[in-house]
Amino acid sequence: MSAAQGFEWGVVLRDEYRDILLQGIATTLGLTAAALAGGLLLGTLVSFARLSPSPWLRKPAVAWVEFTCTVPLLVHLLFWYFGAPELLPAGPKAWLYRQDVGLYATLVALTLYSAAFISEDLRSGFRSIPRGQVEAAQSLGFGRLQCFRLVVLPQALRVVVPPLLGQAMTIAKNTSVALMVGVGEVVYVSRAVQNSSFRTVETFAFTTVFFLLLAVLLTLISQAYQRRVLLAT
């Protein structure tokens, strides 16, 4: 009998495993979407601070990005799971411990960690716009907000969207660290299925295919966007 014939490819479709795996996928995608949205918002603010002429804004932003990127994501997660709740007053701490602390800690850690990298992508995109275009817009009477919205942002998006899609894939893969704090994302539930079914290869093949399909989808979106930009120009 060949190795392929010995595999039970339908193990992940069994009733007792299918629902938990789908729930793990939903949790992974939810964490990815929430962390990406939060990372974009915070990353935008940090990128503005890093581009600010004021050292009171620029230097703290630089220090925060360097610190966040240097410390491993798992360390961030463990701090927000074990350390941060203990720093809260008794009331908020008691409320938090009645909730899913692991899920909240994962979301905060992923958002902050991703925001540091996203801010660098955004800063690179903003800096790619020639200063002369900004000065020309200001000479025409555009305010700072108008200049950013009508001149800088449309051109910067052409540069930053592909890296941001890459960050989305990175965030999706990074959600796997949540298994360390008991969050039921796709890797965590895959391990639970493997422990129950003793079908290691089939279970983690399913997990591998999920991440592979997600990467292919994001790559296709990025390529389609880049083709659209080329046609527009």
Coordinates of C-alpha atoms in Angstrom, one line a residue:
M1 CA 0.0 0.0 0.0
S2 CA 1.4 3.4 -1.0
A3 CA 1.6 6.3 1.5
A4 CA -1.1 8.2 -0.3
Q5 CA -3.5 5.2 0.0
G6 CA -2.8 5.2 3.7
F7 CA -4.0 8.8 4.2
E8 CA -7.6 9.5 5.3
W9 CA -8.1 12.6 3.3
G10 CA -11.7 12.9 4.6
V11 CA -10.7 13.2 8.2
V12 CA -11.2 17.0 8.2
L13 CA -14.7 16.5 6.8
R14 CA -16.0 14.4 9.6
D15 CA -18.8 15.9 11.6
E16 CA -16.9 16.0 14.8
Y17 CA -14.0 17.9 13.2
R18 CA -15.5 20.0 10.4
D19 CA -17.2 22.5 12.5
I20 CA -14.3 23.1 14.8
L21 CA -11.9 23.6 11.9
L22 CA -14.3 26.1 10.2
Q23 CA -14.5 27.9 13.5
G24 CA -10.7 28.1 13.7
I25 CA -10.6 29.5 10.2
A26 CA -13.2 32.1 11.1
T27 CA -11.2 33.1 14.2
T28 CA -8.0 33.4 12.2
L29 CA -9.7 35.6 9.5
G30 CA -11.4 37.7 12.2
L31 CA -8.1 38.3 14.0
T32 CA -6.4 39.1 10.7
A33 CA -9.1 41.6 9.6
A34 CA -9.2 43.3 13.0
A35 CA -5.5 43.5 13.4
L36 CA -5.0 44.8 9.9
A37 CA -7.7 47.5 10.4
G38 CA -6.2 48.6 13.8
G39 CA -2.7 48.4 12.4
L40 CA -3.6 50.6 9.5
L41 CA -5.1 53.2 11.7
L42 CA -2.3 53.2 14.3
G43 CA 0.3 52.8 11.5
T44 CA -1.0 55.9 9.7
L45 CA -0.7 58.0 12.9
V46 CA 2.8 56.7 13.6
S47 CA 3.9 57.4 10.0
F48 CA 2.7 61.0 10.3
A49 CA 4.6 61.3 13.5
R50 CA 7.8 60.0 11.9
L51 CA 7.4 62.5 9.1
S52 CA 6.7 65.4 11.4
P53 CA 9.2 68.2 11.6
S54 CA 8.7 68.2 15.4
P55 CA 11.2 66.1 17.3
W56 CA 8.7 65.8 20.1
L57 CA 6.6 63.6 17.7
R58 CA 9.3 62.2 15.5
K59 CA 11.7 60.8 18.1
P60 CA 9.1 58.9 20.2
A61 CA 7.6 57.4 17.1
V62 CA 11.1 56.3 15.9
A63 CA 11.8 54.7 19.3
W64 CA 8.5 53.0 19.4
V65 CA 8.8 51.5 15.9
E66 CA 12.4 50.3 16.7
F67 CA 11.4 48.7 20.0
T68 CA 8.3 47.0 18.6
C69 CA 10.0 45.6 15.6
T70 CA 13.0 44.3 17.7
V71 CA 11.0 42.4 20.3
P72 CA 9.5 39.1 19.0
L73 CA 5.8 38.9 18.6
L74 CA 5.5 36.1 21.1
V75 CA 7.1 38.3 23.8
H76 CA 4.5 41.0 23.0
L77 CA 1.7 38.5 23.3
L78 CA 2.9 37.0 26.6
F79 CA 3.2 40.5 28.1
W80 CA -0.3 41.5 27.1
Y81 CA -1.6 38.2 28.4
F82 CA 0.3 37.8 31.6
G83 CA 1.7 41.2 32.5
A84 CA -0.7 43.9 31.3
P85 CA -3.8 42.7 33.1
E86 CA -2.0 42.7 36.4
L87 CA -1.2 46.4 36.0
L88 CA -4.9 47.3 35.8
P89 CA -7.0 48.5 38.8
A90 CA -9.0 45.8 40.6
G91 CA -12.3 46.6 38.9
P92 CA -11.1 46.5 35.2
K93 CA -8.9 43.5 36.0
A94 CA -11.8 41.5 37.4
W95 CA -13.9 42.4 34.4
L96 CA -11.2 41.5 31.9
Y97 CA -10.6 38.1 33.6
R98 CA -14.3 37.3 33.1
Q99 CA -13.8 37.8 29.3
D100 CA -11.6 35.9 26.8
V101 CA -8.3 37.4 27.9
G102 CA -6.3 35.4 25.4
L103 CA -8.3 36.8 22.4
Y104 CA -8.0 40.4 23.6
A105 CA -4.3 40.0 24.3
T106 CA -3.7 38.5 20.9
L107 CA -5.6 41.3 19.2
V108 CA -3.7 44.0 21.0
A109 CA -0.3 42.3 20.4
L110 CA -1.0 41.7 16.7
T111 CA -2.3 45.2 16.2
L112 CA 0.6 47.0 17.8
Y113 CA 3.2 44.7 16.2
S114 CA 1.7 45.0 12.8
A115 CA 1.3 48.8 13.1
A116 CA 5.0 49.2 13.4
F117 CA 5.7 47.5 10.1
I118 CA 2.7 49.1 8.4
S119 CA 3.9 52.5 9.5
E120 CA 7.2 51.9 7.6
D121 CA 5.3 50.9 4.4
L122 CA 3.1 54.0 4.6
R123 CA 6.1 56.3 5.4
S124 CA 7.9 54.9 2.3
G125 CA 4.8 55.6 0.2
F126 CA 4.4 59.1 1.4
R127 CA 8.1 59.9 1.0
S128 CA 8.0 58.6 -2.6
I129 CA 5.9 61.6 -3.6
P130 CA 8.2 64.4 -4.9
R131 CA 8.2 67.4 -2.6
G132 CA 7.7 69.6 -5.7
Q133 CA 4.2 68.3 -6.2
V134 CA 3.2 69.2 -2.6
E135 CA 4.7 72.7 -3.0
A136 CA 2.9 73.2 -6.3
A137 CA -0.4 72.2 -4.7
Q138 CA 0.2 74.6 -1.8
S139 CA 1.0 77.4 -4.2
L140 CA -2.4 76.8 -5.8
G141 CA -4.1 77.4 -2.5
F142 CA -4.5 73.9 -1.3
G143 CA -4.5 73.4 2.4
R144 CA -2.5 70.7 4.1
L145 CA -5.5 68.3 4.3
Q146 CA -6.5 69.0 0.7
C147 CA -3.0 68.5 -0.4
F148 CA -2.7 65.2 1.4
R149 CA -6.1 63.9 0.2
L150 CA -5.9 65.0 -3.4
V151 CA -2.2 64.9 -4.2
V152 CA -0.3 62.7 -1.8
L153 CA -2.7 59.9 -0.9
P154 CA -3.8 58.8 -4.4
Q155 CA -0.2 58.5 -5.5
A156 CA 1.0 56.9 -2.3
L157 CA -1.7 54.2 -2.5
R158 CA -0.2 53.0 -5.7
V159 CA 3.0 52.3 -3.9
V160 CA 1.8 51.0 -0.6
V161 CA -1.2 48.7 -1.5
P162 CA 1.0 45.7 -2.6
P163 CA 3.1 45.8 0.6
L164 CA 0.0 46.2 2.7
L165 CA -1.5 43.1 1.1
G166 CA 1.8 41.4 2.0
Q167 CA 1.4 42.6 5.6
A168 CA -2.1 41.1 5.6
M169 CA -0.6 37.7 4.8
T170 CA 2.0 38.2 7.5
I171 CA -0.7 39.0 10.1
A172 CA -2.6 35.9 9.1
K173 CA 0.4 33.7 9.6
N174 CA 1.2 35.5 12.9
T175 CA -2.2 34.7 14.3
S176 CA -0.7 31.2 14.9
V177 CA 1.1 32.5 18.0
A178 CA -2.3 32.8 19.6
L179 CA -2.3 29.0 20.3
M180 CA 0.2 29.8 23.1
V181 CA -2.6 31.5 25.1
G182 CA -5.4 29.1 24.2
V183 CA -7.1 31.1 21.4
G184 CA -8.9 28.7 19.0
E185 CA -7.4 29.9 15.7
V186 CA -6.8 27.5 12.9
V187 CA -3.5 26.1 14.1
Y188 CA -4.8 25.6 17.6
V189 CA -7.9 23.7 16.5
S190 CA -5.8 21.7 14.0
R191 CA -3.6 20.5 16.8
A192 CA -6.7 19.6 18.8
V193 CA -8.1 17.6 15.8
Q194 CA -4.7 15.9 15.4
N195 CA -4.6 14.9 19.0
S196 CA -8.1 13.4 18.8
S197 CA -7.8 11.7 15.4
F198 CA -4.1 10.8 15.4
R199 CA -4.0 11.8 11.7
T200 CA -1.2 14.3 11.8
V201 CA -0.4 14.6 8.1
E202 CA -4.0 15.0 6.9
T203 CA -4.8 17.6 9.6
F204 CA -1.8 19.8 9.1
A205 CA -2.1 19.4 5.3
F206 CA -5.5 21.0 5.7
T207 CA -3.9 23.9 7.6
T208 CA -1.1 24.2 5.1
V209 CA -3.6 24.4 2.2
F210 CA -5.6 27.0 4.0
F211 CA -2.7 29.4 4.4
L212 CA -1.5 28.6 0.8
L213 CA -4.9 29.5 -0.6
L214 CA -5.0 32.7 1.4
A215 CA -1.5 33.6 0.1
V216 CA -2.5 32.9 -3.5
L217 CA -5.7 35.0 -3.1
L218 CA -3.8 38.0 -1.7
T219 CA -1.2 37.6 -4.4
L220 CA -3.8 37.6 -7.2
I221 CA -5.5 40.7 -5.7
S222 CA -2.1 42.4 -5.6
Q223 CA -1.3 41.5 -9.2
A224 CA -4.8 42.7 -10.3
Y225 CA -4.3 46.0 -8.5
Q226 CA -0.9 46.5 -10.0
R227 CA -2.2 45.8 -13.5
R228 CA -5.0 48.3 -12.9
V229 CA -2.6 50.9 -11.8
L230 CA -0.4 50.3 -14.9
L231 CA -3.5 50.6 -17.2
A232 CA -4.5 53.8 -15.4
T233 CA -1.1 55.4 -16.0

